Amino acid sequence: MEYNRLKTAVTDIRMPEDMQTRILNNVQIQSRRKFPIRTGFWKRPAVIIVEAALFIGLAIPVCVGASETISQIMHRVSPSIARFFQLVQESCTDNDIKMEVISSHIDGDTVSFYITMQDLTGGRIDGTIDLNDSYFIDVPYDTSAYCQPLGYDTETSTATFMVNLTRMDGKPITDRKVTFTVTEFLSRKTTYDGIEIPVDLTTIPTSPETQLVHYTGAGGMGAKDAVHHDKMIEALVPDSPDPDFPVSGIDLTGIGFVDGTLHIQTRVTDPLSNGNHGYFYLIDGDGSQINYDASYTFQQDTAGVRTDYTDHLFNVTPEQLVNCKLYGNFYTAALLTRGYWSVTFNLETEQSQNNS
């Protein structure tokens, strides 16, 4: 098993054919040997073989695919060794989209670094780009992190992000190697801020059809008050989408009072591919805003396609709604781009680099 995995990794490395043959032969010989167990310092043969193969690989050009394969094998064998031997690669191109680290800075227990993403063919990156929580950071300590968009250059189709991470234990950062990886992003986003929803609030049903569902997400200060048991919630049974709902990519599928609480329900199809979401609020006759008290999301799968339904709950009475209007803030995206972009770089106290 070890030989087969290592053979794949070594085969992917771009190296002279005679060198590749020597390494593969050595791996095969070593994997068949019986090593005596000794007291004191000892390593498994497989780890020694991988270290040797990686040592040779680091000295020669390696394609992106090969470095990923080696990294995966190394992490299975020994994460600490994998981090030590991780190739320094400050830019990465996949699907004609280039990601590059341009600068970094360490300040005690906090690291800040700047990443750019550039569409080399155009059309997929714009000023609304959102990494969609698809990024992850490989460091040998627990951190809290966030990624913030800084701007977009239309001439070069380049978006810039600032990433901050802080050690959870408060200790100074001494391990200076960081790997930042992105697997997808959203773009062509549309924002609907303060949009009025054309619903007659004086004719809302007071006994709509409901169902008990298992909720997968909840929000709002009053969320716990509406829970039944075992993460169950009484929700509206989805109706046909309201054709007058003004948000493309989100459907209004129900509104009604359930046990004296106003429920307003939306539907998003295949949410992982678009990130569409939003919320409602009311404006009364005095211009005061009434926020929803709780929201619950439950899922349904149809022909393998996930659909999310969200009930927004308001603790208001039908009488209170007479002078109210319904509004909402919603966010949708028209394009999801998937790929694998990963950069590994060494942090400096102050570092500013521009690599092609």
Short mmCIF file of C-alpha atoms in Angstrom, two decimals:
data_model
loop_
_atom_site.label_atom_id
_atom_site.label_comp_id
_atom_site.label_asym_id
_atom_site.label_seq_id
_atom_site.Cartn_x
_atom_site.Cartn_y
_atom_site.Cartn_z
CA MET A 1 0.00 0.00 0.00
CA GLU A 2 2.76 2.45 0.94
CA TYR A 3 4.65 1.63 -2.24
CA ASN A 4 1.63 2.27 -4.46
CA ARG A 5 0.92 5.64 -2.88
CA LEU A 6 4.53 6.75 -2.98
CA LYS A 7 4.91 5.56 -6.56
CA THR A 8 2.04 7.83 -7.60
CA ALA A 9 3.57 10.82 -5.82
CA VAL A 10 7.03 10.30 -7.27
CA THR A 11 5.69 9.65 -10.77
CA ASP A 12 3.92 13.02 -10.72
CA ILE A 13 7.17 14.88 -10.02
CA ARG A 14 8.85 16.41 -13.04
CA MET A 15 12.37 15.04 -12.94
CA PRO A 16 14.84 13.30 -15.25
CA GLU A 17 13.66 9.80 -16.14
CA ASP A 18 16.76 8.05 -14.76
CA MET A 19 16.42 9.83 -11.42
CA GLN A 20 12.74 8.90 -11.21
CA THR A 21 13.57 5.26 -11.93
CA ARG A 22 16.21 5.16 -9.19
CA ILE A 23 13.81 6.57 -6.62
CA LEU A 24 11.02 4.15 -7.52
CA ASN A 25 13.38 1.19 -7.40
CA ASN A 26 14.66 2.30 -4.01
CA VAL A 27 11.12 2.71 -2.67
CA GLN A 28 10.20 -0.79 -3.86
CA ILE A 29 13.31 -2.34 -2.30
CA GLN A 30 12.83 -0.50 1.00
CA SER A 31 9.15 -1.42 1.21
CA ARG A 32 10.01 -5.15 0.99
CA ARG A 33 12.81 -5.11 3.55
CA LYS A 34 12.26 -6.25 7.09
CA PHE A 35 13.64 -3.64 9.42
CA PRO A 36 14.79 -4.77 12.88
CA ILE A 37 13.14 -3.00 15.79
CA ARG A 38 15.71 -1.09 17.84
CA THR A 39 15.48 0.74 21.10
CA GLY A 40 15.93 4.50 21.18
CA PHE A 41 15.25 6.77 18.20
CA TRP A 42 13.39 4.99 15.40
CA LYS A 43 11.30 5.96 12.41
CA ARG A 44 8.99 3.89 10.28
CA PRO A 45 10.60 3.00 6.93
CA ALA A 46 7.72 4.62 5.05
CA VAL A 47 8.41 7.98 6.72
CA ILE A 48 12.12 7.80 5.86
CA ILE A 49 11.34 6.95 2.24
CA VAL A 50 8.86 9.83 1.92
CA GLU A 51 11.36 12.26 3.43
CA ALA A 52 13.99 11.19 0.92
CA ALA A 53 11.62 11.48 -2.02
CA LEU A 54 10.47 14.92 -0.91
CA PHE A 55 14.04 16.09 -0.36
CA ILE A 56 14.81 15.29 -3.99
CA GLY A 57 11.48 16.77 -5.13
CA LEU A 58 12.17 20.09 -3.44
CA ALA A 59 15.32 20.59 -5.49
CA ILE A 60 13.54 20.39 -8.86
CA PRO A 61 10.50 22.02 -10.49
CA VAL A 62 7.23 20.47 -9.34
CA CYS A 63 3.85 21.05 -10.95
CA VAL A 64 0.85 22.08 -8.86
CA GLY A 65 -0.78 18.66 -9.11
CA ALA A 66 2.34 16.90 -7.89
CA SER A 67 2.76 19.16 -4.88
CA GLU A 68 -0.87 18.51 -3.88
CA THR A 69 -0.39 14.76 -4.19
CA ILE A 70 2.78 14.82 -2.09
CA SER A 71 1.13 17.03 0.51
CA GLN A 72 -1.79 14.65 0.87
CA ILE A 73 0.50 11.65 1.34
CA MET A 74 2.69 13.49 3.82
CA HIS A 75 -0.28 14.58 5.90
CA ARG A 76 -1.43 10.96 6.13
CA VAL A 77 2.03 9.82 7.23
CA SER A 78 3.01 12.73 9.50
CA PRO A 79 1.37 16.20 9.57
CA SER A 80 4.41 17.79 11.24
CA ILE A 81 6.77 16.48 8.56
CA ALA A 82 4.33 17.54 5.85
CA ARG A 83 4.35 21.10 7.14
CA PHE A 84 8.15 21.15 7.31
CA PHE A 85 8.54 19.98 3.71
CA GLN A 86 5.65 22.02 2.27
CA LEU A 87 6.78 23.72 -0.94
CA VAL A 88 6.95 27.50 -0.84
CA GLN A 89 4.63 28.60 -3.63
CA GLU A 90 3.52 32.22 -3.45
CA SER A 91 1.21 32.08 -6.47
CA CYS A 92 -1.10 29.46 -7.90
CA THR A 93 -3.11 29.32 -11.14
CA ASP A 94 -6.07 27.05 -11.73
CA ASN A 95 -8.86 27.34 -14.29
CA ASP A 96 -7.14 30.49 -15.65
CA ILE A 97 -7.53 32.22 -12.30
CA LYS A 98 -4.40 33.24 -10.42
CA MET A 99 -4.14 33.62 -6.65
CA GLU A 100 -1.05 35.30 -5.21
CA VAL A 101 0.19 36.44 -1.81
CA ILE A 102 1.62 39.95 -2.12
CA SER A 103 2.62 40.88 1.44
CA SER A 104 2.42 39.78 5.05
CA HIS A 105 3.09 41.14 8.52
CA ILE A 106 3.50 39.61 11.99
CA ASP A 107 2.62 41.55 15.13
CA GLY A 108 3.00 39.35 18.20
CA ASP A 109 0.19 36.79 18.16
CA THR A 110 -1.44 38.19 15.00
CA VAL A 111 -0.68 37.77 11.31
CA SER A 112 -2.03 39.89 8.46
CA PHE A 113 -1.44 39.03 4.84
CA TYR A 114 -2.78 40.22 1.51
CA ILE A 115 -4.04 37.95 -1.26
CA THR A 116 -5.03 38.81 -4.82
CA MET A 117 -7.20 36.79 -7.18
CA GLN A 118 -7.01 37.62 -10.88
CA ASP A 119 -9.12 36.26 -13.73
CA LEU A 120 -6.67 35.83 -16.61
CA THR A 121 -9.46 35.40 -19.16
CA GLY A 122 -12.04 37.76 -17.64
CA GLY A 123 -15.70 37.61 -16.72
CA ARG A 124 -15.70 35.59 -13.50
CA ILE A 125 -14.20 37.95 -10.92
CA ASP A 126 -15.82 41.30 -10.18
CA GLY A 127 -16.24 43.75 -7.34
CA THR A 128 -18.80 41.53 -5.63
CA ILE A 129 -16.51 38.49 -5.25
CA ASP A 130 -17.12 36.45 -2.10
CA LEU A 131 -14.92 33.52 -1.05
CA ASN A 132 -18.08 31.89 0.33
CA ASP A 133 -16.33 30.61 3.47
CA SER A 134 -14.45 28.13 1.27
CA TYR A 135 -10.96 29.16 2.39
CA PHE A 136 -8.89 27.39 5.00
CA ILE A 137 -5.56 28.14 6.63
CA ASP A 138 -2.94 25.55 7.55
CA VAL A 139 -0.83 26.56 10.55
CA PRO A 140 0.43 24.45 13.50
CA TYR A 141 -1.60 26.32 16.13
CA ASP A 142 -5.25 27.16 16.85
CA THR A 143 -6.37 30.49 15.45
CA SER A 144 -9.34 32.74 14.89
CA ALA A 145 -9.37 34.21 11.39
CA TYR A 146 -11.35 36.37 9.03
CA CYS A 147 -11.01 37.39 5.38
CA GLN A 148 -11.97 40.89 4.28
CA PRO A 149 -12.29 42.13 0.66
CA LEU A 150 -10.33 45.35 0.10
CA GLY A 151 -11.03 46.28 -3.49
CA TYR A 152 -11.29 45.35 -7.14
CA ASP A 153 -9.31 46.59 -10.14
CA THR A 154 -11.45 46.53 -13.29
CA GLU A 155 -8.54 46.90 -15.72
CA THR A 156 -6.78 43.74 -14.55
CA SER A 157 -9.82 41.83 -13.20
CA THR A 158 -8.04 41.55 -9.84
CA ALA A 159 -9.62 41.43 -6.39
CA THR A 160 -7.59 42.00 -3.21
CA PHE A 161 -8.29 40.50 0.21
CA MET A 162 -6.80 41.00 3.65
CA VAL A 163 -6.61 37.92 5.89
CA ASN A 164 -6.08 38.25 9.63
CA LEU A 165 -5.43 35.36 11.99
CA THR A 166 -4.71 35.43 15.71
CA ARG A 167 -3.37 32.66 17.94
CA MET A 168 -6.01 31.47 20.39
CA ASP A 169 -3.47 31.01 23.19
CA GLY A 170 -2.07 34.54 22.82
CA LYS A 171 1.51 33.35 22.29
CA PRO A 172 3.80 35.07 19.75
CA ILE A 173 3.81 33.48 16.30
CA THR A 174 7.18 31.84 15.70
CA ASP A 175 6.31 29.25 13.03
CA ARG A 176 6.40 31.46 9.95
CA LYS A 177 5.06 29.11 7.29
CA VAL A 178 1.42 29.56 6.28
CA THR A 179 -0.70 27.79 3.67
CA PHE A 180 -3.85 29.55 2.46
CA THR A 181 -6.27 27.62 0.24
CA VAL A 182 -9.46 28.57 -1.61
CA THR A 183 -11.78 26.06 -3.31
CA GLU A 184 -14.57 28.27 -4.66
CA PHE A 185 -15.93 31.78 -4.84
CA LEU A 186 -19.14 33.60 -5.71
CA SER A 187 -19.44 36.61 -7.99
CA ARG A 188 -22.00 38.66 -9.94
CA LYS A 189 -23.76 39.31 -6.66
CA THR A 190 -26.86 41.47 -6.34
CA THR A 191 -27.80 43.31 -3.16
CA TYR A 192 -31.42 44.19 -2.37
CA ASP A 193 -31.25 46.62 0.56
CA GLY A 194 -34.45 48.01 2.04
CA ILE A 195 -36.64 46.60 -0.71
CA GLU A 196 -40.40 46.77 -0.12
CA ILE A 197 -42.25 43.46 -0.41
CA PRO A 198 -45.67 43.78 -2.12
CA VAL A 199 -47.75 41.82 0.41
CA ASP A 200 -51.13 42.85 1.82
CA LEU A 201 -50.57 42.50 5.56
CA THR A 202 -54.27 42.92 6.36
CA THR A 203 -55.28 39.62 4.72
CA ILE A 204 -52.75 37.22 6.23
CA PRO A 205 -54.17 33.75 7.04
CA THR A 206 -54.55 33.04 10.75
CA SER A 207 -54.70 29.24 10.43
CA PRO A 208 -52.34 28.20 7.61
CA GLU A 209 -51.28 24.61 7.02
CA THR A 210 -48.22 23.74 9.10
CA GLN A 211 -45.79 20.88 9.60
CA LEU A 212 -43.34 19.78 12.26
CA VAL A 213 -39.83 19.79 10.76
CA HIS A 214 -36.27 19.21 11.92
CA TYR A 215 -34.49 22.54 11.63
CA THR A 216 -30.86 22.78 10.49
CA GLY A 217 -30.22 26.40 11.41
CA ALA A 218 -31.66 29.01 13.75
CA GLY A 219 -31.14 32.67 14.49
CA GLY A 220 -32.57 35.57 16.42
CA MET A 221 -32.94 36.30 20.11
CA GLY A 222 -36.24 34.45 20.39
CA ALA A 223 -35.19 31.27 18.61
CA LYS A 224 -35.22 29.01 21.68
CA ASP A 225 -38.81 29.99 22.59
CA ALA A 226 -40.29 28.36 19.48
CA VAL A 227 -38.45 25.03 19.69
CA HIS A 228 -40.58 21.97 20.40
CA HIS A 229 -38.18 19.11 21.10
CA ASP A 230 -35.26 17.36 19.45
CA LYS A 231 -34.58 20.41 17.24
CA MET A 232 -38.10 20.39 15.85
CA ILE A 233 -40.06 23.48 14.83
CA GLU A 234 -43.58 24.08 13.57
CA ALA A 235 -43.19 25.66 10.15
CA LEU A 236 -45.42 26.63 7.27
CA VAL A 237 -46.12 24.06 4.59
CA PRO A 238 -44.55 25.60 1.46
CA ASP A 239 -47.01 27.03 -1.04
CA SER A 240 -46.48 28.00 -4.67
CA PRO A 241 -43.94 30.84 -5.02
CA ASP A 242 -45.38 34.36 -4.99
CA PRO A 243 -44.89 35.68 -8.56
CA ASP A 244 -44.68 39.27 -7.29
CA PHE A 245 -41.74 38.66 -4.96
CA PRO A 246 -39.05 41.06 -6.29
CA VAL A 247 -35.88 39.05 -5.53
CA SER A 248 -34.46 36.79 -8.23
CA GLY A 249 -33.05 33.57 -6.77
CA ILE A 250 -35.21 33.58 -3.63
CA ASP A 251 -38.88 32.57 -3.51
CA LEU A 252 -41.60 33.67 -1.10
CA THR A 253 -43.47 30.43 -0.33
CA GLY A 254 -45.74 31.30 2.58
CA ILE A 255 -47.03 33.78 5.13
CA GLY A 256 -49.42 33.25 8.04
CA PHE A 257 -49.98 33.25 11.78
CA VAL A 258 -49.02 30.11 13.70
CA ASP A 259 -50.16 30.09 17.33
CA GLY A 260 -50.31 33.88 17.29
CA THR A 261 -46.84 34.34 15.76
CA LEU A 262 -46.35 35.69 12.24
CA HIS A 263 -44.38 33.33 9.97
CA ILE A 264 -42.91 34.48 6.64
CA GLN A 265 -41.24 31.73 4.62
CA THR A 266 -38.65 31.86 1.83
CA ARG A 267 -37.08 29.18 -0.34
CA VAL A 268 -33.57 28.93 -1.84
CA THR A 269 -32.76 26.12 -4.26
CA ASP A 270 -29.24 24.65 -4.27
CA PRO A 271 -27.98 27.20 -1.71
CA LEU A 272 -24.41 25.89 -1.69
CA SER A 273 -23.99 27.01 -5.30
CA ASN A 274 -25.27 30.55 -4.85
CA GLY A 275 -25.21 31.60 -1.18
CA ASN A 276 -28.54 33.40 -1.60
CA HIS A 277 -29.94 34.63 1.72
CA GLY A 278 -31.71 37.50 3.41
CA TYR A 279 -34.22 38.57 6.03
CA PHE A 280 -37.43 40.55 6.55
CA TYR A 281 -38.40 43.44 8.81
CA LEU A 282 -41.50 45.57 9.34
CA ILE A 283 -41.92 49.36 9.32
CA ASP A 284 -44.87 50.62 11.36
CA GLY A 285 -46.92 53.78 10.90
CA ASP A 286 -44.48 55.83 12.95
CA GLY A 287 -41.53 54.74 10.82
CA SER A 288 -40.12 52.46 13.51
CA GLN A 289 -38.49 49.21 12.45
CA ILE A 290 -39.73 45.90 13.86
CA ASN A 291 -37.16 43.13 13.47
CA TYR A 292 -37.95 39.44 13.33
CA ASP A 293 -37.59 37.60 16.63
CA ALA A 294 -36.39 34.24 15.32
CA SER A 295 -35.66 32.36 12.12
CA TYR A 296 -35.47 28.64 11.40
CA THR A 297 -34.16 26.85 8.34
CA PHE A 298 -35.06 23.32 7.29
CA GLN A 299 -34.02 21.32 4.25
CA GLN A 300 -35.71 19.19 1.62
CA ASP A 301 -34.03 17.19 -1.13
CA THR A 302 -35.69 16.68 -4.49
CA ALA A 303 -33.95 14.51 -7.09
CA GLY A 304 -30.67 15.09 -5.29
CA VAL A 305 -31.02 18.88 -5.24
CA ARG A 306 -31.04 20.56 -1.83
CA THR A 307 -33.65 23.20 -1.06
CA ASP A 308 -33.56 25.40 2.06
CA TYR A 309 -36.73 26.85 3.55
CA THR A 310 -36.53 29.58 6.19
CA ASP A 311 -39.40 30.71 8.42
CA HIS A 312 -38.95 34.22 9.86
CA LEU A 313 -40.99 34.72 13.05
CA PHE A 314 -42.43 38.02 14.32
CA ASN A 315 -44.14 38.44 17.68
CA VAL A 316 -46.84 40.76 16.37
CA THR A 317 -50.62 40.61 16.21
CA PRO A 318 -52.86 41.04 13.15
CA GLU A 319 -53.99 44.37 14.62
CA GLN A 320 -50.41 45.66 14.76
CA LEU A 321 -49.91 44.89 11.08
CA VAL A 322 -52.68 47.20 9.89
CA ASN A 323 -50.31 50.16 9.65
CA CYS A 324 -47.16 48.18 8.80
CA LYS A 325 -45.28 47.52 5.60
CA LEU A 326 -42.96 44.59 4.91
CA TYR A 327 -39.36 45.16 3.82
CA GLY A 328 -36.27 43.03 3.44
CA ASN A 329 -32.54 42.87 2.78
CA PHE A 330 -31.46 40.11 0.42
CA TYR A 331 -28.23 39.01 -1.23
CA THR A 332 -27.89 36.74 -4.25
CA ALA A 333 -25.10 35.54 -6.54
CA ALA A 334 -25.34 34.47 -10.17
CA LEU A 335 -22.00 32.68 -10.59
CA LEU A 336 -20.14 30.05 -8.58
CA THR A 337 -16.57 29.26 -9.67
CA ARG A 338 -14.83 26.19 -8.28
CA GLY A 339 -11.14 25.32 -8.37
CA TYR A 340 -8.13 24.72 -6.16
CA TRP A 341 -5.93 27.68 -5.33
CA SER A 342 -3.29 27.23 -2.65
CA VAL A 343 -0.30 29.37 -1.70
CA THR A 344 2.38 28.58 0.87
CA PHE A 345 4.69 31.32 2.05
CA ASN A 346 7.09 32.27 4.82
CA LEU A 347 6.02 35.15 7.01
CA GLU A 348 8.42 37.96 7.74
CA THR A 349 8.20 40.73 10.29
CA GLU A 350 7.49 42.97 7.34
CA GLN A 351 7.31 41.48 3.87
CA SER A 352 6.28 42.97 0.57
CA GLN A 353 6.66 40.92 -2.57
CA ASN A 354 5.27 40.99 -6.06
CA ASN A 355 5.71 37.73 -7.93
CA SER A 356 4.73 36.97 -11.45
#
